Amino acid sequence: MFETIRRLPSMNVSRPTVVFLGVGFVFGLSVSYLFVNTQRFTNNEKFLKDFKSNWESNYGRKSSRPVLHDAHDLEDAEGPASEVVFHSSEEDAHRGKYAVAKELAQNVRVLCWIMTGPQNHVSKARHVKATWGKRCNKLIFMSSKADKTLPAVKLDVKEGRDSLWGKTKQAFEYIYKKHLDDADWFLKADDDTYTIVENLRHLLQDKNTSEPIFFGHKFKPFVSQGYFSGGAGYVLSKAALTRFVEQGVHNSSICRQDNGGYEDVEMGKCMNKLEVEAGDSRDSVGRKRFFPFVPEHHLIPGHLPKDGWYHKYIFYPEEEGLACCSDNAISFHYVSPNMMYVLEYLIYHLRPFGISMDSHPQDIAVLQK
C-alpha cells in the first residue's frame, strides 16, 4: 500500500501523514472491539450489580451512614455461621482476673429473660447465649415457640410488635411462678440488646431487692416518674416483680389488659400505679449506664439530633462525646449479631499493655467535621 502511495506524484503524501493514518486505523479497530465487548458486559445484570457494589464500596456514596434506630434495620443482619472460639479464662492474660466478678455473681443473682421470636432463634438469640447471656445466673428466652437448644419458653401470644406487651406480661408471670427464688433481680432485654452483666451487678449490689424498684434508661413522657426503654433493658427487684404479678397483671384498673400498646410505656404506667419506683441508674458523676442505641450513636455528635425525639424524651440530660456514657455502662440496643462478638472481645479480652484498668483516663473531645 505504501509503495503505491509513493508512486502517485499528484498525492505528495508525507511519511508522518502515512504513520498518522496507520495509527488512526489501528486505534479505530481497538475502539470498535472494546465497544462490542462492553455491550456484552453491560447487558449482563450480574456484572452491573457487582460493578456498582464494588464502586460504592471503594469510592463511597454521599449517602448517610446506616442508622440502627429501628428493629427493621437488623432484620437481615447475620451473625457468624460457625461457632466463635473465645480466649480461655486460664490464659496468662486472664487468669485470676474474674475473682471479684465471680463473688459478686454469687451475691447479686440476676435472671435474664430475652424477648425473641421463632424467626430470631438462630439469627439473633443464639448469639446472645454465646456472648453476654452466659454471665446471667439464669438465662431464659421468651418466644411463641419452644426451643430446647436456647432454651425458649413457648408463650400463648402471637408474634409481632402489637403483642410485645402481652409477651412481657406473660413472661414475667412465668418467671414469678417458676423462678422467683432463683434470683434476686430480674432483667428483661431484647435479642439485639448487649448487656455487661458485671456492671449491672455493680449497680445493684447496694440496692435492696426487697424494695419495689426497677432500673433502666429513663424517658419522661406519658408517666410522671418516667418509664424505661424496652430495648435498653430494665431490671426489676424481687419485690417489684411480685407486686407487678400479684397486683397488676390481671387488674384492669392498674395494667392494660389487652396485648396492644407500647410494651415499655405500658410497663411504666403499670409500675407507676403500683408505686414501684423508677430508680436512677446514673453513676456518681451523672453519666448514664443503660442505652437504647449502639455505642456509636451516643458517642458521636450528630447521630441523635438535638431537635429529634430522643432529646425530647430523655429524662436526664445527656452530653455528646465520651462524656455521655459511664465507664460502668450496662447495656446497648440494636446490636447486630456480629457486633456482639466485637463487643465481647473489646470488653473482656482487649487490654492496653501497661495501663491499669482501674484508672480513668481523661475524656477526649470527639472532633466534628
mmCIF file of C-alpha atoms in Angstrom:
data_model
loop_
_atom_site.group_PDB
_atom_site.id
_atom_site.type_symbol
_atom_site.label_atom_id
_atom_site.label_comp_id
_atom_site.label_asym_id
_atom_site.label_seq_id
_atom_site.Cartn_x
_atom_site.Cartn_y
_atom_site.Cartn_z
ATOM 1 C CA MET A 1 0.000 0.000 0.000
ATOM 2 C CA PHE A 2 2.783 2.366 0.967
ATOM 3 C CA GLU A 3 4.613 1.685 -2.397
ATOM 4 C CA THR A 4 1.501 2.629 -4.337
ATOM 5 C CA ILE A 5 1.175 5.877 -2.454
ATOM 6 C CA ARG A 6 4.814 6.798 -3.204
ATOM 7 C CA ARG A 7 4.296 6.303 -6.992
ATOM 8 C CA LEU A 8 1.387 8.772 -7.170
ATOM 9 C CA PRO A 9 3.087 12.140 -7.789
ATOM 10 C CA SER A 10 -0.180 14.103 -7.548
ATOM 11 C CA MET A 11 -0.803 12.943 -3.943
ATOM 12 C CA ASN A 12 2.507 14.149 -2.458
ATOM 13 C CA VAL A 13 1.768 12.462 0.952
ATOM 14 C CA SER A 14 4.486 12.853 3.564
ATOM 15 C CA ARG A 15 5.808 9.985 5.704
ATOM 16 C CA PRO A 16 4.404 11.434 9.022
ATOM 17 C CA THR A 17 0.968 11.588 7.424
ATOM 18 C CA VAL A 18 1.180 7.909 6.469
ATOM 19 C CA VAL A 19 2.199 6.971 10.014
ATOM 20 C CA PHE A 20 -0.673 9.036 11.457
ATOM 21 C CA LEU A 21 -3.203 7.332 9.188
ATOM 22 C CA GLY A 22 -1.868 3.910 10.199
ATOM 23 C CA VAL A 23 -2.104 4.676 13.914
ATOM 24 C CA GLY A 24 -5.632 6.026 13.450
ATOM 25 C CA PHE A 25 -6.677 2.870 11.669
ATOM 26 C CA VAL A 26 -5.376 0.638 14.487
ATOM 27 C CA PHE A 27 -6.984 2.885 17.130
ATOM 28 C CA GLY A 28 -10.334 2.709 15.369
ATOM 29 C CA LEU A 29 -10.232 -1.079 15.286
ATOM 30 C CA SER A 30 -9.390 -1.181 19.024
ATOM 31 C CA VAL A 31 -12.269 1.122 19.968
ATOM 32 C CA SER A 32 -14.695 -0.943 17.905
ATOM 33 C CA TYR A 33 -13.546 -4.132 19.633
ATOM 34 C CA LEU A 34 -13.910 -2.601 23.097
ATOM 35 C CA PHE A 35 -17.361 -1.246 22.257
ATOM 36 C CA VAL A 36 -18.636 -4.654 21.156
ATOM 37 C CA ASN A 37 -17.305 -6.377 24.288
ATOM 38 C CA THR A 38 -18.528 -3.618 26.581
ATOM 39 C CA GLN A 39 -22.041 -4.110 25.234
ATOM 40 C CA ARG A 40 -21.750 -7.785 26.150
ATOM 41 C CA PHE A 41 -20.734 -6.951 29.762
ATOM 42 C CA THR A 42 -23.208 -4.141 30.347
ATOM 43 C CA ASN A 43 -26.065 -6.338 29.218
ATOM 44 C CA ASN A 44 -25.040 -8.774 31.946
ATOM 45 C CA GLU A 45 -27.108 -7.939 35.051
ATOM 46 C CA LYS A 46 -24.700 -9.656 37.440
ATOM 47 C CA PHE A 47 -21.743 -7.726 36.014
ATOM 48 C CA LEU A 48 -23.541 -4.406 36.509
ATOM 49 C CA LYS A 49 -24.586 -5.274 40.036
ATOM 50 C CA ASP A 50 -21.081 -6.341 41.037
ATOM 51 C CA PHE A 51 -19.541 -3.285 39.391
ATOM 52 C CA LYS A 52 -21.915 -0.946 41.208
ATOM 53 C CA SER A 53 -21.302 -2.686 44.519
ATOM 54 C CA ASN A 54 -17.515 -2.520 44.151
ATOM 55 C CA TRP A 55 -17.625 1.114 43.083
ATOM 56 C CA GLU A 56 -19.725 2.136 46.079
ATOM 57 C CA SER A 57 -17.574 0.105 48.475
ATOM 58 C CA ASN A 58 -14.283 1.543 47.230
ATOM 59 C CA TYR A 59 -15.268 5.100 46.330
ATOM 60 C CA GLY A 60 -18.317 5.607 48.508
ATOM 61 C CA ARG A 61 -21.593 7.412 48.072
ATOM 62 C CA LYS A 62 -22.691 10.626 49.672
ATOM 63 C CA SER A 63 -25.484 8.779 51.431
ATOM 64 C CA SER A 64 -25.950 8.900 55.175
ATOM 65 C CA ARG A 65 -24.484 6.217 57.389
ATOM 66 C CA PRO A 66 -26.820 3.386 58.365
ATOM 67 C CA VAL A 67 -28.961 4.398 61.313
ATOM 68 C CA LEU A 68 -29.960 1.473 63.512
ATOM 69 C CA HIS A 69 -32.867 3.198 65.183
ATOM 70 C CA ASP A 70 -35.416 0.519 64.426
ATOM 71 C CA ALA A 71 -35.620 -3.254 64.697
ATOM 72 C CA HIS A 72 -36.275 -3.421 60.947
ATOM 73 C CA ASP A 73 -32.693 -2.252 60.346
ATOM 74 C CA LEU A 74 -31.445 -5.534 61.808
ATOM 75 C CA GLU A 75 -33.854 -7.904 60.077
ATOM 76 C CA ASP A 76 -31.254 -9.076 57.549
ATOM 77 C CA ALA A 77 -28.251 -8.849 59.859
ATOM 78 C CA GLU A 78 -26.396 -12.141 60.031
ATOM 79 C CA GLY A 79 -24.086 -13.499 62.681
ATOM 80 C CA PRO A 80 -21.171 -15.928 62.371
ATOM 81 C CA ALA A 81 -22.106 -19.123 60.537
ATOM 82 C CA SER A 82 -19.854 -21.237 62.761
ATOM 83 C CA GLU A 83 -19.029 -21.195 66.464
ATOM 84 C CA VAL A 84 -16.768 -18.373 67.610
ATOM 85 C CA VAL A 85 -13.906 -19.612 69.797
ATOM 86 C CA PHE A 86 -13.147 -17.387 72.798
ATOM 87 C CA HIS A 87 -9.942 -16.990 74.774
ATOM 88 C CA SER A 88 -9.622 -19.282 77.746
ATOM 89 C CA SER A 89 -10.010 -17.704 81.181
ATOM 90 C CA GLU A 90 -6.919 -19.676 82.167
ATOM 91 C CA GLU A 91 -4.631 -17.858 79.736
ATOM 92 C CA ASP A 92 -1.951 -15.748 81.431
ATOM 93 C CA ALA A 93 -3.658 -12.502 80.440
ATOM 94 C CA HIS A 94 -6.931 -13.550 82.081
ATOM 95 C CA ARG A 95 -6.007 -15.881 84.930
ATOM 96 C CA GLY A 96 -7.287 -14.646 88.272
ATOM 97 C CA LYS A 97 -8.943 -11.546 86.789
ATOM 98 C CA TYR A 98 -12.513 -12.622 87.421
ATOM 99 C CA ALA A 99 -12.451 -13.333 91.150
ATOM 100 C CA VAL A 100 -14.350 -10.175 92.141
ATOM 101 C CA ALA A 101 -16.930 -10.667 89.393
ATOM 102 C CA LYS A 102 -17.482 -14.305 90.389
ATOM 103 C CA GLU A 103 -18.003 -13.377 94.014
ATOM 104 C CA LEU A 104 -20.454 -10.647 93.030
ATOM 105 C CA ALA A 105 -22.344 -13.122 90.847
ATOM 106 C CA GLN A 106 -22.994 -15.249 93.919
ATOM 107 C CA ASN A 107 -24.205 -12.313 95.998
ATOM 108 C CA VAL A 108 -26.229 -10.461 93.339
ATOM 109 C CA ARG A 109 -28.120 -13.113 91.392
ATOM 110 C CA VAL A 110 -29.589 -11.914 88.099
ATOM 111 C CA LEU A 111 -32.112 -13.798 85.986
ATOM 112 C CA CYS A 112 -32.135 -12.569 82.381
ATOM 113 C CA TRP A 113 -35.108 -13.175 80.159
ATOM 114 C CA ILE A 114 -34.782 -12.313 76.484
ATOM 115 C CA MET A 115 -37.634 -11.206 74.246
ATOM 116 C CA THR A 116 -37.341 -13.134 70.969
ATOM 117 C CA GLY A 117 -39.356 -14.982 68.342
ATOM 118 C CA PRO A 118 -39.026 -18.150 66.243
ATOM 119 C CA GLN A 119 -37.603 -16.180 63.313
ATOM 120 C CA ASN A 120 -34.749 -14.966 65.556
ATOM 121 C CA HIS A 121 -33.839 -18.115 67.487
ATOM 122 C CA VAL A 122 -30.902 -18.891 65.182
ATOM 123 C CA SER A 123 -30.110 -15.480 63.710
ATOM 124 C CA LYS A 124 -30.062 -13.484 66.966
ATOM 125 C CA ALA A 125 -30.947 -15.341 70.173
ATOM 126 C CA ARG A 126 -28.181 -17.935 69.976
ATOM 127 C CA HIS A 127 -25.591 -15.145 69.752
ATOM 128 C CA VAL A 128 -26.917 -13.629 72.965
ATOM 129 C CA LYS A 129 -26.484 -17.040 74.569
ATOM 130 C CA ALA A 130 -22.928 -17.365 73.208
ATOM 131 C CA THR A 131 -21.847 -13.934 74.453
ATOM 132 C CA TRP A 132 -23.232 -11.904 77.337
ATOM 133 C CA GLY A 133 -26.122 -14.211 78.248
ATOM 134 C CA LYS A 134 -23.786 -16.788 79.755
ATOM 135 C CA ARG A 135 -22.940 -14.372 82.575
ATOM 136 C CA CYS A 136 -26.503 -14.276 83.902
ATOM 137 C CA ASN A 137 -27.220 -16.574 86.834
ATOM 138 C CA LYS A 138 -30.137 -17.887 84.800
ATOM 139 C CA LEU A 139 -30.940 -17.226 81.137
ATOM 140 C CA ILE A 140 -34.379 -17.795 79.592
ATOM 141 C CA PHE A 141 -35.681 -16.868 76.144
ATOM 142 C CA MET A 142 -39.356 -15.973 75.730
ATOM 143 C CA SER A 143 -40.953 -16.799 72.389
ATOM 144 C CA SER A 144 -44.147 -18.111 70.813
ATOM 145 C CA LYS A 145 -42.356 -21.367 70.066
ATOM 146 C CA ALA A 146 -40.416 -23.670 72.377
ATOM 147 C CA ASP A 147 -36.748 -24.317 71.627
ATOM 148 C CA LYS A 148 -34.737 -26.604 73.906
ATOM 149 C CA THR A 149 -31.406 -25.503 72.454
ATOM 150 C CA LEU A 150 -31.715 -21.948 73.839
ATOM 151 C CA PRO A 151 -33.902 -22.736 75.894
ATOM 152 C CA ALA A 152 -37.003 -20.812 74.780
ATOM 153 C CA VAL A 153 -40.340 -20.908 76.573
ATOM 154 C CA LYS A 154 -43.498 -21.031 74.451
ATOM 155 C CA LEU A 155 -45.887 -18.268 75.479
ATOM 156 C CA ASP A 156 -49.528 -18.137 74.432
ATOM 157 C CA VAL A 157 -49.174 -14.964 72.367
ATOM 158 C CA LYS A 158 -48.875 -14.013 68.715
ATOM 159 C CA GLU A 159 -45.620 -12.664 67.329
ATOM 160 C CA GLY A 160 -45.321 -9.048 66.225
ATOM 161 C CA ARG A 161 -44.842 -5.587 67.701
ATOM 162 C CA ASP A 162 -48.542 -5.401 68.587
ATOM 163 C CA SER A 163 -48.088 -8.293 71.010
ATOM 164 C CA LEU A 164 -44.935 -7.238 72.887
ATOM 165 C CA TRP A 165 -46.887 -6.024 75.908
ATOM 166 C CA GLY A 166 -48.749 -9.319 76.090
ATOM 167 C CA LYS A 167 -45.497 -11.245 75.799
ATOM 168 C CA THR A 168 -43.941 -9.124 78.563
ATOM 169 C CA LYS A 169 -46.798 -9.771 80.973
ATOM 170 C CA GLN A 170 -46.788 -13.497 80.320
ATOM 171 C CA ALA A 171 -43.004 -13.704 80.615
ATOM 172 C CA PHE A 172 -42.851 -12.005 83.996
ATOM 173 C CA GLU A 173 -45.782 -14.097 85.222
ATOM 174 C CA TYR A 174 -43.984 -17.285 84.121
ATOM 175 C CA ILE A 175 -40.811 -16.226 85.911
ATOM 176 C CA TYR A 176 -42.732 -15.315 89.064
ATOM 177 C CA LYS A 177 -44.337 -18.769 89.148
ATOM 178 C CA LYS A 178 -41.298 -20.833 88.097
ATOM 179 C CA HIS A 179 -38.141 -18.938 89.081
ATOM 180 C CA LEU A 180 -38.870 -16.379 91.792
ATOM 181 C CA ASP A 181 -36.367 -17.984 94.173
ATOM 182 C CA ASP A 182 -33.675 -18.477 91.527
ATOM 183 C CA ALA A 183 -32.569 -14.838 91.502
ATOM 184 C CA ASP A 184 -32.669 -11.531 93.347
ATOM 185 C CA TRP A 185 -33.103 -9.304 90.283
ATOM 186 C CA PHE A 186 -34.940 -9.926 87.010
ATOM 187 C CA LEU A 187 -33.711 -8.365 83.757
ATOM 188 C CA LYS A 188 -35.799 -8.041 80.620
ATOM 189 C CA ALA A 189 -33.808 -7.466 77.393
ATOM 190 C CA ASP A 190 -34.262 -7.903 73.646
ATOM 191 C CA ASP A 191 -32.397 -10.311 71.382
ATOM 192 C CA ASP A 192 -30.483 -7.330 69.950
ATOM 193 C CA THR A 193 -29.502 -5.934 73.346
ATOM 194 C CA TYR A 194 -25.933 -6.331 74.612
ATOM 195 C CA THR A 195 -25.553 -6.258 78.405
ATOM 196 C CA ILE A 196 -22.435 -6.052 80.553
ATOM 197 C CA VAL A 197 -23.851 -8.159 83.369
ATOM 198 C CA GLU A 198 -20.960 -7.441 85.787
ATOM 199 C CA ASN A 199 -21.761 -3.714 85.596
ATOM 200 C CA LEU A 200 -25.435 -4.459 86.206
ATOM 201 C CA ARG A 201 -24.499 -6.322 89.388
ATOM 202 C CA HIS A 202 -22.212 -3.434 90.352
ATOM 203 C CA LEU A 203 -25.203 -1.076 90.133
ATOM 204 C CA LEU A 204 -27.434 -3.420 92.137
ATOM 205 C CA GLN A 205 -25.031 -4.565 94.828
ATOM 206 C CA ASP A 206 -26.021 -1.842 97.300
ATOM 207 C CA LYS A 207 -29.723 -1.886 96.354
ATOM 208 C CA ASN A 208 -32.370 -3.751 98.338
ATOM 209 C CA THR A 209 -34.286 -6.297 96.261
ATOM 210 C CA SER A 210 -36.982 -6.319 98.938
ATOM 211 C CA GLU A 211 -37.919 -2.780 97.935
ATOM 212 C CA PRO A 212 -40.245 -2.272 94.931
ATOM 213 C CA ILE A 213 -37.883 -0.599 92.459
ATOM 214 C CA PHE A 214 -36.642 -1.062 88.893
ATOM 215 C CA PHE A 215 -33.912 0.498 86.740
ATOM 216 C CA GLY A 216 -33.240 1.250 83.086
ATOM 217 C CA HIS A 217 -32.852 4.097 80.585
ATOM 218 C CA LYS A 218 -35.444 6.638 81.636
ATOM 219 C CA PHE A 219 -37.756 8.545 79.291
ATOM 220 C CA LYS A 220 -40.085 11.269 80.576
ATOM 221 C CA PRO A 221 -43.345 11.349 78.519
ATOM 222 C CA PHE A 222 -46.560 9.517 79.425
ATOM 223 C CA VAL A 223 -45.592 8.677 83.032
ATOM 224 C CA SER A 224 -44.962 11.190 85.815
ATOM 225 C CA GLN A 225 -41.944 9.347 87.245
ATOM 226 C CA GLY A 226 -40.733 8.325 83.792
ATOM 227 C CA TYR A 227 -40.590 4.927 82.108
ATOM 228 C CA PHE A 228 -37.735 2.751 80.864
ATOM 229 C CA SER A 229 -36.727 1.987 77.278
ATOM 230 C CA GLY A 230 -37.612 -1.596 76.431
ATOM 231 C CA GLY A 231 -34.694 -2.072 74.070
ATOM 232 C CA ALA A 232 -32.081 -0.871 76.549
ATOM 233 C CA GLY A 233 -33.497 -3.364 79.033
ATOM 234 C CA TYR A 234 -34.841 -2.859 82.539
ATOM 235 C CA VAL A 235 -34.326 -4.816 85.729
ATOM 236 C CA LEU A 236 -36.883 -5.452 88.481
ATOM 237 C CA SER A 237 -36.264 -6.176 92.124
ATOM 238 C CA LYS A 238 -37.925 -9.256 93.571
ATOM 239 C CA ALA A 239 -40.436 -7.024 95.356
ATOM 240 C CA ALA A 240 -41.219 -5.174 92.114
ATOM 241 C CA LEU A 241 -41.767 -8.430 90.223
ATOM 242 C CA THR A 242 -44.000 -9.784 92.968
ATOM 243 C CA ARG A 243 -46.110 -6.629 93.096
ATOM 244 C CA PHE A 244 -46.392 -6.495 89.300
ATOM 245 C CA VAL A 245 -47.694 -10.057 89.008
ATOM 246 C CA GLU A 246 -49.800 -10.267 92.171
ATOM 247 C CA GLN A 247 -51.419 -6.834 91.995
ATOM 248 C CA GLY A 248 -51.060 -5.517 88.456
ATOM 249 C CA VAL A 249 -51.064 -8.004 85.594
ATOM 250 C CA HIS A 250 -54.713 -9.037 85.909
ATOM 251 C CA ASN A 251 -56.047 -5.769 87.361
ATOM 252 C CA SER A 252 -57.661 -3.637 84.647
ATOM 253 C CA SER A 253 -57.541 -0.529 86.838
ATOM 254 C CA ILE A 254 -53.740 -0.765 87.041
ATOM 255 C CA CYS A 255 -52.368 -2.524 83.955
ATOM 256 C CA ARG A 256 -53.627 -2.630 80.396
ATOM 257 C CA GLN A 257 -55.332 -5.977 79.859
ATOM 258 C CA ASP A 258 -55.035 -6.480 76.112
ATOM 259 C CA ASN A 259 -51.743 -7.136 74.318
ATOM 260 C CA GLY A 260 -51.571 -3.818 72.468
ATOM 261 C CA GLY A 261 -49.700 -0.635 73.223
ATOM 262 C CA TYR A 262 -46.007 0.031 73.551
ATOM 263 C CA GLU A 263 -44.504 -2.518 75.907
ATOM 264 C CA ASP A 264 -42.148 -0.133 77.735
ATOM 265 C CA VAL A 265 -44.747 2.635 78.096
ATOM 266 C CA GLU A 266 -47.403 0.233 79.378
ATOM 267 C CA MET A 267 -44.904 -1.243 81.830
ATOM 268 C CA GLY A 268 -44.073 2.238 83.073
ATOM 269 C CA LYS A 269 -47.721 3.187 83.536
ATOM 270 C CA CYS A 270 -48.450 -0.046 85.350
ATOM 271 C CA MET A 271 -45.465 0.222 87.697
ATOM 272 C CA ASN A 272 -46.268 3.854 88.437
ATOM 273 C CA LYS A 273 -49.774 2.915 89.579
ATOM 274 C CA LEU A 274 -48.303 0.094 91.640
ATOM 275 C CA GLU A 275 -45.963 2.628 93.296
ATOM 276 C CA VAL A 276 -42.883 0.777 92.094
ATOM 277 C CA GLU A 277 -40.090 3.348 91.971
ATOM 278 C CA ALA A 278 -38.386 4.114 88.655
ATOM 279 C CA GLY A 279 -34.849 4.324 90.030
ATOM 280 C CA ASP A 280 -31.936 6.480 88.900
ATOM 281 C CA SER A 281 -29.200 4.288 87.400
ATOM 282 C CA ARG A 282 -26.699 7.052 86.577
ATOM 283 C CA ASP A 283 -23.204 6.824 88.037
ATOM 284 C CA SER A 284 -21.610 9.126 90.642
ATOM 285 C CA VAL A 285 -20.872 11.828 88.053
ATOM 286 C CA GLY A 286 -24.289 11.686 86.405
ATOM 287 C CA ARG A 287 -23.407 9.563 83.374
ATOM 288 C CA LYS A 288 -25.887 7.037 82.079
ATOM 289 C CA ARG A 289 -25.475 3.262 82.072
ATOM 290 C CA PHE A 290 -28.399 1.913 80.019
ATOM 291 C CA PHE A 291 -28.547 2.968 76.356
ATOM 292 C CA PRO A 292 -31.275 2.461 73.711
ATOM 293 C CA PHE A 293 -28.879 2.610 70.728
ATOM 294 C CA VAL A 294 -25.471 1.270 69.694
ATOM 295 C CA PRO A 295 -22.421 2.952 71.308
ATOM 296 C CA GLU A 296 -21.570 4.936 68.156
ATOM 297 C CA HIS A 297 -24.860 6.793 68.195
ATOM 298 C CA HIS A 298 -24.366 8.026 71.736
ATOM 299 C CA LEU A 299 -20.642 8.741 71.425
ATOM 300 C CA ILE A 300 -20.529 10.537 68.071
ATOM 301 C CA PRO A 301 -22.144 14.004 67.857
ATOM 302 C CA GLY A 302 -24.899 14.367 65.289
ATOM 303 C CA HIS A 303 -26.232 10.816 65.297
ATOM 304 C CA LEU A 304 -29.020 11.842 67.652
ATOM 305 C CA PRO A 305 -30.139 15.344 66.566
ATOM 306 C CA LYS A 306 -30.789 17.837 69.335
ATOM 307 C CA ASP A 307 -34.209 18.626 67.859
ATOM 308 C CA GLY A 308 -35.142 14.947 67.410
ATOM 309 C CA TRP A 309 -37.436 12.812 69.513
ATOM 310 C CA TYR A 310 -34.652 11.295 71.598
ATOM 311 C CA HIS A 311 -33.526 14.508 73.286
ATOM 312 C CA LYS A 312 -37.160 15.469 73.839
ATOM 313 C CA TYR A 313 -37.822 12.132 75.545
ATOM 314 C CA ILE A 314 -34.799 11.631 77.799
ATOM 315 C CA PHE A 315 -35.454 12.203 81.490
ATOM 316 C CA TYR A 316 -31.892 13.283 82.263
ATOM 317 C CA PRO A 317 -29.686 15.453 80.003
ATOM 318 C CA GLU A 318 -27.004 13.652 78.032
ATOM 319 C CA GLU A 319 -23.669 15.034 76.893
ATOM 320 C CA GLU A 320 -22.223 14.271 73.490
ATOM 321 C CA GLY A 321 -18.907 12.531 73.049
ATOM 322 C CA LEU A 322 -17.292 10.179 75.524
ATOM 323 C CA ALA A 323 -18.809 12.096 78.425
ATOM 324 C CA CYS A 324 -22.209 10.637 77.517
ATOM 325 C CA CYS A 325 -21.518 7.242 78.912
ATOM 326 C CA SER A 326 -20.457 5.800 82.234
ATOM 327 C CA ASP A 327 -17.288 3.734 82.460
ATOM 328 C CA ASN A 328 -19.633 1.193 84.015
ATOM 329 C CA ALA A 329 -22.146 1.196 81.151
ATOM 330 C CA ILE A 330 -24.624 -1.672 81.332
ATOM 331 C CA SER A 331 -26.429 -2.043 78.017
ATOM 332 C CA PHE A 332 -26.718 -1.043 74.368
ATOM 333 C CA HIS A 333 -29.507 -1.754 71.893
ATOM 334 C CA TYR A 334 -29.800 -2.514 68.158
ATOM 335 C CA VAL A 335 -26.581 -4.509 68.369
ATOM 336 C CA SER A 336 -26.086 -6.809 65.384
ATOM 337 C CA PRO A 337 -25.014 -10.429 65.975
ATOM 338 C CA ASN A 338 -21.519 -9.750 64.622
ATOM 339 C CA MET A 339 -21.141 -6.664 66.798
ATOM 340 C CA MET A 340 -21.930 -8.760 69.869
ATOM 341 C CA TYR A 341 -18.703 -10.669 69.301
ATOM 342 C CA VAL A 342 -16.800 -7.442 68.641
ATOM 343 C CA LEU A 343 -18.017 -6.013 71.959
ATOM 344 C CA GLU A 344 -17.218 -9.307 73.648
ATOM 345 C CA TYR A 345 -13.596 -9.001 72.504
ATOM 346 C CA LEU A 346 -13.214 -5.295 73.253
ATOM 347 C CA ILE A 347 -14.745 -5.535 76.739
ATOM 348 C CA TYR A 348 -13.479 -8.865 78.015
ATOM 349 C CA HIS A 349 -10.237 -9.543 76.136
ATOM 350 C CA LEU A 350 -8.526 -6.427 74.788
ATOM 351 C CA ARG A 351 -6.111 -4.966 77.334
ATOM 352 C CA PRO A 352 -3.793 -1.980 76.735
ATOM 353 C CA PHE A 353 -0.371 -3.034 77.995
ATOM 354 C CA GLY A 354 0.944 -1.133 80.970
ATOM 355 C CA ILE A 355 -2.336 0.656 81.743
ATOM 356 C CA SER A 356 -4.289 -0.204 84.855
ATOM 357 C CA MET A 357 -7.927 -0.884 84.098
ATOM 358 C CA ASP A 358 -8.740 0.727 87.433
ATOM 359 C CA SER A 359 -7.620 4.128 86.153
ATOM 360 C CA HIS A 360 -9.924 6.577 84.426
ATOM 361 C CA PRO A 361 -8.319 8.461 81.523
ATOM 362 C CA GLN A 362 -9.415 11.992 80.845
ATOM 363 C CA ASP A 363 -12.335 12.264 78.444
ATOM 364 C CA ILE A 364 -11.391 13.444 74.975
ATOM 365 C CA ALA A 365 -13.422 15.684 72.715
ATOM 366 C CA VAL A 366 -14.910 13.972 69.689
ATOM 367 C CA LEU A 367 -13.914 16.019 66.658
ATOM 368 C CA GLN A 368 -16.688 17.123 64.339
ATOM 369 C CA LYS A 369 -16.429 17.907 60.643
#
